[in-house]
CSV table of C-alpha atoms in Angstrom, one decimal:
chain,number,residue,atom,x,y,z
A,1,UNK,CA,5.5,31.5,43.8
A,2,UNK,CA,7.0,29.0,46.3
A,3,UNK,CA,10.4,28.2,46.2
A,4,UNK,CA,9.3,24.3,44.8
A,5,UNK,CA,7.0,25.9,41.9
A,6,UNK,CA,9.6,27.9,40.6
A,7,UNK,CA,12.2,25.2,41.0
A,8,UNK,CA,9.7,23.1,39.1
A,9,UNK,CA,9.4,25.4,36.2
A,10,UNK,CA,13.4,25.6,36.4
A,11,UNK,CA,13.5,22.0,35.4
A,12,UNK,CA,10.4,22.2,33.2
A,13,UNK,CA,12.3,25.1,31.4
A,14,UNK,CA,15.5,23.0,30.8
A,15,UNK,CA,14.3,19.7,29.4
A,16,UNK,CA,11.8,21.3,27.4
A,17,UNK,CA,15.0,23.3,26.0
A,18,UNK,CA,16.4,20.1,25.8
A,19,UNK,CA,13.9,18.6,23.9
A,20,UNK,CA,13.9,21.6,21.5
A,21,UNK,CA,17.8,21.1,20.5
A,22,UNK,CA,17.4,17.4,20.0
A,23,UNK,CA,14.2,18.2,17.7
A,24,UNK,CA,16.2,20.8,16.1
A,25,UNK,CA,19.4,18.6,15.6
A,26,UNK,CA,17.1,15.9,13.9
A,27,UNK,CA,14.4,18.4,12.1
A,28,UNK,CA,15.2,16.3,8.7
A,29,UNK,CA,14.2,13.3,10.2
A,30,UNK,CA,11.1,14.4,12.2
A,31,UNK,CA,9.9,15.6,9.0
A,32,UNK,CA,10.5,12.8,6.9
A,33,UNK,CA,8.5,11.3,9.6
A,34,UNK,CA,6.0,13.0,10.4
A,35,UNK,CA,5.8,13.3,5.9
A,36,UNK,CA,5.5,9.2,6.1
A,37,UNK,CA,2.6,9.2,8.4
A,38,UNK,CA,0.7,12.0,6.3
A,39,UNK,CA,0.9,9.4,3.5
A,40,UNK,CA,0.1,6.5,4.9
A,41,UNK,CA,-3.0,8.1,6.7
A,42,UNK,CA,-3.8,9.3,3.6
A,43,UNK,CA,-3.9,6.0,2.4
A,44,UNK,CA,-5.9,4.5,5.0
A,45,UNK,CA,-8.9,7.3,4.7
A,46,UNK,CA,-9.0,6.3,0.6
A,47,UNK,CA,-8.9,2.3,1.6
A,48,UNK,CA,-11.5,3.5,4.4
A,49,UNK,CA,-14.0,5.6,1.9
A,50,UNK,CA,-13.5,3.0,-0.5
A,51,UNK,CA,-15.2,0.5,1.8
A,52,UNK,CA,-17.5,2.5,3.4
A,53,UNK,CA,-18.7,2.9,-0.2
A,54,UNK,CA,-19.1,-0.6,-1.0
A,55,UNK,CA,-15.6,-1.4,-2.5
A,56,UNK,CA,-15.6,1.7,-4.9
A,57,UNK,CA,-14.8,2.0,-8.5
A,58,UNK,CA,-10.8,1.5,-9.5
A,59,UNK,CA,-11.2,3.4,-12.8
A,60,UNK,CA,-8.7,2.1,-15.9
A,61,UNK,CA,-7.0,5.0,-17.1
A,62,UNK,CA,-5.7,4.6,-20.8
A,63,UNK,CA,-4.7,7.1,-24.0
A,64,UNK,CA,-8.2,5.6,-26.0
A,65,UNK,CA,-10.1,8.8,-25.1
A,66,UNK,CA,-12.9,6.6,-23.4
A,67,UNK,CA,-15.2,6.7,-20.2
A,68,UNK,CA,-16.8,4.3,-19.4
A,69,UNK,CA,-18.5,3.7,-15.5
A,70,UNK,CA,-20.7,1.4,-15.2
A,71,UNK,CA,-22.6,1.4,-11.3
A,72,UNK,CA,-21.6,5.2,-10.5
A,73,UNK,CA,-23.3,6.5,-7.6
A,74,UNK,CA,-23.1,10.2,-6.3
A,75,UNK,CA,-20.5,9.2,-3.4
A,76,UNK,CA,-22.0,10.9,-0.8
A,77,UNK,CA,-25.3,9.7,-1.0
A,78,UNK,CA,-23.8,5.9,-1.0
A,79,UNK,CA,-22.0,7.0,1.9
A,80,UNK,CA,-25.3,8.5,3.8
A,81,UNK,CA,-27.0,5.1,2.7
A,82,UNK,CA,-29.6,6.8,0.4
A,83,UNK,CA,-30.3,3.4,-1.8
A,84,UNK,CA,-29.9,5.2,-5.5
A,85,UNK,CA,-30.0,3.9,-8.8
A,86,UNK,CA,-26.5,3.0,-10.3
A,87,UNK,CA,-25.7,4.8,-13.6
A,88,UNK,CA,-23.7,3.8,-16.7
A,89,UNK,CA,-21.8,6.4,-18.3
A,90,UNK,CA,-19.4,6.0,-21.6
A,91,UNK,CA,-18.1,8.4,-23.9
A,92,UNK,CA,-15.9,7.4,-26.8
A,93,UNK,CA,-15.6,7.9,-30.5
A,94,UNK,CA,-18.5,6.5,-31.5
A,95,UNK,CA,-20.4,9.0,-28.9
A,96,UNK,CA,-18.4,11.9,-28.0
A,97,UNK,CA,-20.7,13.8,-25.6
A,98,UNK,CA,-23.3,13.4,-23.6
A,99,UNK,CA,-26.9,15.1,-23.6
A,100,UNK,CA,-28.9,14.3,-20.1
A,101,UNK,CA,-32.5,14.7,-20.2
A,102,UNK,CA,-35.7,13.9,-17.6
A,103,UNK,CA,-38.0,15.0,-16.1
A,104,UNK,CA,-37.6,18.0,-12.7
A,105,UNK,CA,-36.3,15.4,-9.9
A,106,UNK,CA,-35.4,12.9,-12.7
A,107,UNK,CA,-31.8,12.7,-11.6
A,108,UNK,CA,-29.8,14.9,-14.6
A,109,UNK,CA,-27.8,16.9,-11.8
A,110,UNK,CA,-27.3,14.4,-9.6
A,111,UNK,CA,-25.7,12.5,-12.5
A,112,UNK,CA,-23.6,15.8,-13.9
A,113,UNK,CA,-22.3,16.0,-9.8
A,114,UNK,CA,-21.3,12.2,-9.6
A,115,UNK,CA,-19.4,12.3,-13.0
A,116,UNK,CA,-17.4,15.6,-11.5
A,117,UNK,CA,-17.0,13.9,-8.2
A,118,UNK,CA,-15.8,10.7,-9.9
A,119,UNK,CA,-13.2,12.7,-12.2
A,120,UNK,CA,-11.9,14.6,-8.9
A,121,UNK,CA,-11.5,11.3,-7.5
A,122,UNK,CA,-9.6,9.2,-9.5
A,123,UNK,CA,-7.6,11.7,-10.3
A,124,UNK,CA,-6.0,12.1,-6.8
A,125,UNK,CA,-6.6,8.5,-6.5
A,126,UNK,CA,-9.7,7.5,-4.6
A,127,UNK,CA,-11.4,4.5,-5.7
């Protein structure tokens, strides 16, 4: 190596040192940081896959022991555009369960996948 190339790494060497103390000084900070911008990424993806989806569902969560949806789509086929045919789902007292029947290629696992999907969703909060 030339005498300016290792000179060069020299200094390259000592403010990357640098650098290291200051990130080490402040780690609590960086990672509160670099914590905030996870979240609010996070929330920009759900408020991004909500509209790419055509506003999405906000789902009403409540003690009753009810479902209903009304509109649900399988979420990746609304997001590939596929034009589907919205479902309506409720369960409550009155009926408890659910019994899906059809023909082959009439729908009944598509409808089982979006209902899973959906569950998975609201619960970590994506419309």
């Amino acid at each position: 190596l030339t005498d300016a190339q290792r000179e060069l790494r020299m200094e390259e060497s000592k403010i990357l040192s640098k650098m290291q103390a200051q990130l080490l000084i402040n780690s609590k900070a960086v990672s509160e940081a670099i914590g905030a911008a996870g979240a609010l990424d996070l929330c920009r993806a759900k408020a991004i896959l909500a509209r790419d989806m055509g506003g999405g569902i906000v789902p009403r969560i409540s003690d009753e022991g009810v479902m209903q949806i009304k509109g649900l789509r399988h979420p990746l086929l609304a997001l590939r555009g596929v034009d589907v045919v919205p479902n309506q789902v409720e369960i409550n007292a009155t009926y408890p369960g659910l019994i899906i029947t059809g023909p082959n290629a009439g729908g009944k696992t598509i409808i089982l996948k979006s209902l899973g999907l959906y569950a998975l969703m609201t619960r970590v909060g994506i419309p």
